[in-house]
Amino acid sequence: MERRAEPDWDEIFMQAALQPETWLDALDALARHTGSSHGQLIGVGGAREIPFNLVTNFAPGLVEHFAEQGWGAETQNFRVAASNRHVERGYYDPVLHEDHYDAVMPGLASLEYVEWCEEIGIPFGCQTNLVIDKFGVIGLATLRNRKDGRTTADQRKRFASGATAARRAVRLQEKIEGEQAKLMAGAFDAINVSAFIVDARGHLLAHTSGAEALLKSGDVRLAGASIDAAGAPLTLGQAVQALIVDDGFDHVRTSLPVRRNRPAVIIEGFRLPRRDWSLGKLPHAILVASGPKRDRSGVALYLSAIYRLSPAEADIAVRLFEGKPRTQIADERGVTPETLRGQIKQIYLKCAVDGEAELMRLLAPVLG
């Protein structure tokens, strides 16, 4: 049988790092090249912003069922158990496969996950760890049914080749995500806004020079990786928690008392639009100690920093908030009504709202 040509894994996975929505395509290419039904990228560990589980050709309900059953524990999951056994021995990224699964199955506390894998057709496969760090683990795998059979040495070699590129891509995407907070802080510095940017754990990722002044004065204190200060009706720590919990608030407001008879500092906190998944290092919320300049340029830059709106989209959002009709906005901006409609749809998408009324409620704390 003629050996299939090796794909350019660097090109395939680097594209995924730059365009995360294409990760499923990259995983599907890896699955097909190794004769597997499914490709998987999974992130686990309490420190990751959004634990994720991307699986190709898989019903979403199956992924949700896996999470609901708590089958990520090594006492239940032979894949996790095999990985942990090797990590404990100092082997962090070998390619593990069915032989390793067979070795740990007798020690499982329950066979429910094993039986479920058989039922839905993923009893076989191979895997490796791409990242093991303080945020948790990112793993790459192929999942196979009985028809696919157990992996062969050649298929595992192909998988390892793809995994090398996937590991570089994950590191690149983490770097890109990690830089976003710094870029955001720079944008706020440009419009003289004092801001703290935190991740989904409430840990400080970046802050502006104005925020640094609050830290140096002692008005805001840094405890480990978290910020806090006395305040009413919420302490700064409570405001952060309100923004990061699952059922928390999109916007909070509190007042911090300051020393030496200076005026109180008003803190406005904003939860950023949530993405479907990330590798765990995206900014999650922003807390600002001074609002934008009330000129149109300052406010537009502020909205661009928070919601990733383009300058044109930010300007349109401001005009909508001012109550201008769409025909007037289109005329003032020199665009067709159809173009304006498309721009407004993009604003809704980036701000994660369903319509103009919801957009107005979202913008009110900034522009009101």
XYZ file of C-alpha atoms in Angstrom:
368
model
C 0.000 0.000 0.000
C 1.349 3.438 -0.943
C 2.240 5.558 2.070
C 0.284 8.797 2.163
C 2.259 12.046 2.002
C 2.953 13.729 5.326
C 0.892 16.918 5.701
C 2.561 20.208 6.551
C 1.587 20.070 10.219
C 3.279 23.367 11.036
C 1.117 25.167 8.500
C -2.050 23.376 9.630
C -1.609 23.926 13.368
C -0.075 27.406 13.179
C -3.157 28.521 11.280
C -5.220 27.153 14.160
C -3.143 29.134 16.662
C -3.766 32.342 14.723
C -7.402 31.496 13.976
C -8.666 29.367 16.904
C -11.954 28.679 15.130
C -9.993 26.395 12.755
C -8.717 24.037 15.484
C -11.425 21.505 14.678
C -10.230 21.428 11.055
C -6.656 20.797 12.210
C -7.773 18.048 14.578
C -9.843 16.448 11.840
C -6.801 16.426 9.534
C -4.791 14.653 12.240
C -7.570 12.113 12.795
C -7.891 11.340 9.096
C -4.132 10.993 8.629
C -3.960 8.460 11.467
C -7.060 6.510 10.382
C -9.063 7.656 13.415
C -12.690 8.684 13.757
C -12.052 11.667 16.035
C -9.379 14.205 16.945
C -9.368 15.845 20.355
C -7.825 18.867 22.082
C -8.637 18.998 25.793
C -7.708 21.418 28.558
C -8.125 20.403 32.184
C -7.105 21.893 35.508
C -8.868 24.350 37.799
C -6.572 27.213 36.875
C -7.498 27.213 33.214
C -9.855 30.014 32.308
C -12.377 27.813 30.527
C -11.711 24.059 30.672
C -12.321 22.942 27.106
C -12.872 19.724 25.221
C -12.829 20.004 21.428
C -13.667 16.751 19.647
C -14.246 16.363 15.915
C -17.280 14.521 14.540
C -18.750 14.358 18.034
C -22.205 15.340 19.233
C -22.008 18.294 21.681
C -24.281 16.441 24.069
C -21.675 13.696 24.473
C -19.028 16.198 25.582
C -21.482 17.731 28.045
C -22.398 14.290 29.381
C -18.708 13.510 29.945
C -18.309 16.691 32.011
C -21.505 16.114 33.979
C -20.427 12.601 34.973
C -17.071 13.777 36.302
C -15.168 11.313 34.194
C -12.056 13.480 34.090
C -10.773 11.857 37.300
C -7.967 9.313 37.088
C -10.021 6.902 39.208
C -12.596 6.783 36.403
C -10.748 7.625 33.193
C -8.122 5.242 31.809
C -6.709 7.969 29.563
C -6.118 10.332 32.490
C -4.822 7.495 34.670
C -2.269 6.446 32.036
C -1.073 10.034 31.637
C -0.772 10.642 35.377
C 1.180 7.432 35.872
C 3.805 8.585 33.357
C 3.912 12.167 34.693
C 4.591 10.817 38.183
C 7.601 8.988 36.754
C 8.906 12.127 35.062
C 7.704 11.317 31.527
C 5.632 14.353 30.585
C 4.855 13.986 26.897
C 5.182 10.407 25.582
C 2.671 9.089 23.057
C 0.403 6.795 25.064
C -1.872 4.224 23.465
C -3.998 1.147 24.045
C -1.256 -0.891 25.736
C -0.936 1.821 28.383
C -4.726 1.960 28.792
C -4.841 -1.799 29.322
C -2.237 -1.509 32.070
C -4.231 0.963 34.202
C -7.761 -0.343 33.728
C -7.558 -2.951 36.532
C -6.883 -0.136 39.001
C -9.927 2.000 38.100
C -12.517 2.518 40.821
C -15.323 2.195 38.286
C -15.739 0.914 34.731
C -18.527 3.368 33.871
C -16.291 5.500 31.652
C -14.829 2.399 29.990
C -18.316 1.119 29.215
C -19.421 4.528 27.948
C -16.438 4.695 25.583
C -17.407 1.279 24.230
C -21.023 2.351 23.864
C -20.308 5.520 21.865
C -17.411 3.999 19.914
C -14.171 5.457 21.319
C -12.496 2.565 23.187
C -9.147 2.995 21.378
C -6.753 5.775 20.452
C -3.523 7.490 21.401
C -2.631 10.695 23.200
C 0.096 13.021 24.410
C 0.416 16.065 26.640
C 1.130 19.308 24.817
C 1.430 21.509 27.910
C 1.752 20.844 31.632
C 2.018 24.048 33.664
C 0.488 25.940 36.576
C -2.690 26.409 34.546
C -3.238 22.665 34.150
C -2.814 20.278 31.228
C -3.512 20.581 27.512
C -3.715 17.209 25.804
C -3.953 16.037 22.211
C -5.564 12.725 21.260
C -7.144 10.633 18.580
C -10.199 8.551 19.491
C -10.974 5.346 17.617
C -13.813 2.863 17.332
C -13.680 -0.919 16.932
C -13.697 -0.621 13.141
C -10.709 1.735 13.240
C -8.969 -0.794 15.481
C -6.071 -0.301 17.834
C -3.421 2.144 16.704
C -0.440 0.818 14.782
C 3.165 1.877 15.291
C 3.044 3.759 11.992
C -0.115 5.614 12.971
C 1.418 6.588 16.309
C 4.482 7.895 14.460
C 2.219 10.065 12.289
C 0.396 11.254 15.390
C 3.699 12.194 17.079
C 4.701 14.233 14.038
C 1.463 16.199 14.161
C 1.720 16.581 17.939
C 5.107 18.293 17.644
C 3.545 21.016 15.502
C 0.439 21.182 17.698
C 2.626 21.766 20.766
C 4.307 24.743 19.086
C 0.926 26.078 17.991
C -0.527 25.865 21.497
C 2.444 27.753 22.903
C 2.010 30.428 20.234
C -1.697 30.796 20.943
C -1.000 31.055 24.686
C 1.546 33.778 23.947
C -0.951 35.657 21.788
C -3.641 35.368 24.455
C -1.202 36.483 27.158
C -0.224 39.597 25.198
C -3.818 40.785 24.849
C -3.958 42.126 28.404
C -0.785 44.157 27.838
C -2.114 45.536 24.562
C -5.383 46.440 26.278
C -3.542 48.197 29.095
C -1.596 50.179 26.514
C -4.831 51.265 24.846
C -6.198 52.507 28.180
C -2.969 54.338 28.950
C -3.360 56.156 25.627
C -6.665 57.667 26.778
C -5.558 58.315 30.376
C -7.749 55.647 31.921
C -6.591 53.899 35.096
C -7.424 50.220 34.614
C -6.765 46.801 36.111
C -7.203 43.771 33.801
C -7.898 40.379 35.391
C -8.319 36.819 34.190
C -11.169 34.428 34.987
C -9.591 33.538 38.333
C -9.513 37.211 39.315
C -5.724 37.347 39.005
C -4.154 40.552 37.757
C -2.841 40.208 34.199
C -1.883 43.822 33.469
C -2.548 47.366 34.607
C -2.009 50.918 33.428
C 0.324 53.568 34.819
C -2.632 55.225 36.538
C -3.493 51.940 38.233
C 0.153 51.583 39.265
C -0.166 54.915 41.072
C -3.114 53.533 43.064
C -1.004 50.527 44.048
C 1.954 52.683 45.089
C -0.241 54.990 47.172
C -1.750 52.024 49.003
C -5.296 52.890 47.877
C -5.329 49.488 46.173
C -3.261 46.589 47.481
C -1.912 43.566 45.658
C -2.115 40.302 47.603
C -0.363 37.601 45.626
C -1.898 37.897 42.180
C -5.178 39.515 43.313
C -6.147 43.138 43.940
C -8.272 44.352 46.854
C -9.264 47.511 48.720
C -11.912 48.639 51.163
C -15.016 49.943 49.454
C -18.774 50.422 49.481
C -21.097 48.808 48.673
C -18.408 46.263 47.651
C -14.761 45.864 48.448
C -12.587 45.757 45.363
C -12.061 42.023 45.901
C -15.824 41.462 46.061
C -16.277 43.482 42.859
C -13.736 41.269 41.100
C -15.487 38.131 42.347
C -18.856 39.444 41.127
C -17.390 39.742 37.641
C -15.754 36.308 37.464
C -18.303 33.909 38.981
C -20.492 32.040 36.492
C -23.729 33.725 37.573
C -22.128 37.065 38.344
C -22.564 40.537 36.905
C -21.525 42.063 33.596
C -21.027 45.421 35.312
C -20.302 46.469 38.891
C -19.716 49.840 40.520
C -18.182 50.600 43.896
C -16.454 53.453 45.718
C -13.030 53.155 47.341
C -12.106 55.485 50.221
C -8.659 57.021 49.809
C -6.151 58.621 52.135
C -5.233 62.250 52.804
C -8.726 63.703 52.340
C -8.781 63.096 48.613
C -12.036 62.339 46.768
C -13.191 58.729 46.749
C -12.164 56.623 43.755
C -15.080 55.216 41.760
C -14.374 51.774 40.321
C -16.364 50.519 37.330
C -15.932 46.847 36.511
C -16.831 45.295 33.156
C -16.951 41.617 32.227
C -15.540 41.175 28.722
C -17.478 39.334 26.001
C -16.940 35.615 26.571
C -15.419 33.396 23.920
C -16.439 29.799 23.321
C -13.072 28.573 24.569
C -9.511 29.671 25.134
C -6.230 28.191 26.311
C -6.696 29.955 29.627
C -4.872 33.269 29.390
C -7.400 35.706 27.961
C -8.445 38.875 29.817
C -11.791 38.248 31.499
C -12.735 41.571 33.120
C -11.575 45.183 33.395
C -11.849 47.475 36.400
C -11.372 51.169 35.678
C -10.773 53.918 38.218
C -11.519 56.773 35.869
C -13.828 56.858 32.915
C -13.010 57.856 29.359
C -12.752 61.453 28.301
C -16.195 62.588 27.306
C -15.080 63.548 23.827
C -16.136 61.184 21.067
C -12.569 60.076 20.339
C -11.853 59.091 23.935
C -15.083 57.151 24.305
C -14.585 55.375 20.963
C -11.083 54.273 21.988
C -12.479 53.073 25.299
C -15.090 50.911 23.563
C -12.468 49.573 21.176
C -10.312 48.473 24.089
C -13.133 46.794 26.018
C -15.121 45.164 23.240
C -12.565 44.938 20.391
C -14.706 47.201 18.221
C -13.073 48.783 15.209
C -12.915 52.610 15.246
C -15.861 52.719 12.834
C -17.916 50.278 14.944
C -17.142 52.198 18.149
C -18.248 55.455 16.542
C -21.497 53.829 15.355
C -22.158 52.482 18.858
C -21.758 55.970 20.310
C -24.157 57.424 17.729
C -26.730 54.688 18.440
C -26.474 55.451 22.160
C -27.086 59.119 21.385
C -30.413 58.076 19.879
C -29.651 58.956 16.285
C -31.728 57.093 13.667
C -29.903 54.679 11.429
C -30.596 56.677 8.290
C -28.886 59.703 9.849
C -25.920 57.615 11.021
C -25.479 56.131 7.548
C -25.621 59.605 6.002
C -23.164 61.106 8.518
C -20.711 58.263 7.986
C -21.119 58.209 4.214
C -22.110 54.539 3.975
C -25.116 52.732 2.545
C -27.883 51.462 4.858
C -26.841 47.905 3.950
C -23.244 48.551 5.004
C -24.423 50.097 8.261
C -26.634 47.089 8.993
C -23.641 44.795 8.537
C -21.513 46.936 10.855
C -24.215 46.938 13.525
C -24.443 43.139 13.326
C -20.697 42.969 13.968
C -21.116 45.270 16.990
C -23.798 42.949 18.395
C -21.550 39.939 17.807
C -18.458 41.453 19.446
C -20.438 42.795 22.411
C -22.307 39.473 22.778
C -25.750 41.098 22.699
C -28.909 40.152 20.819
C -30.162 43.578 19.799
C -30.068 47.339 20.149
C -31.900 47.473 23.491
C -29.404 45.073 25.057
C -26.517 47.052 23.511
C -27.845 50.251 25.100
C -27.957 48.599 28.548
C -24.408 47.388 28.035
C -23.122 50.829 27.051
C -25.017 52.803 29.682
C -22.365 52.419 32.430
C -19.708 53.695 30.010
C -21.604 56.425 28.199
C -24.407 57.311 30.599
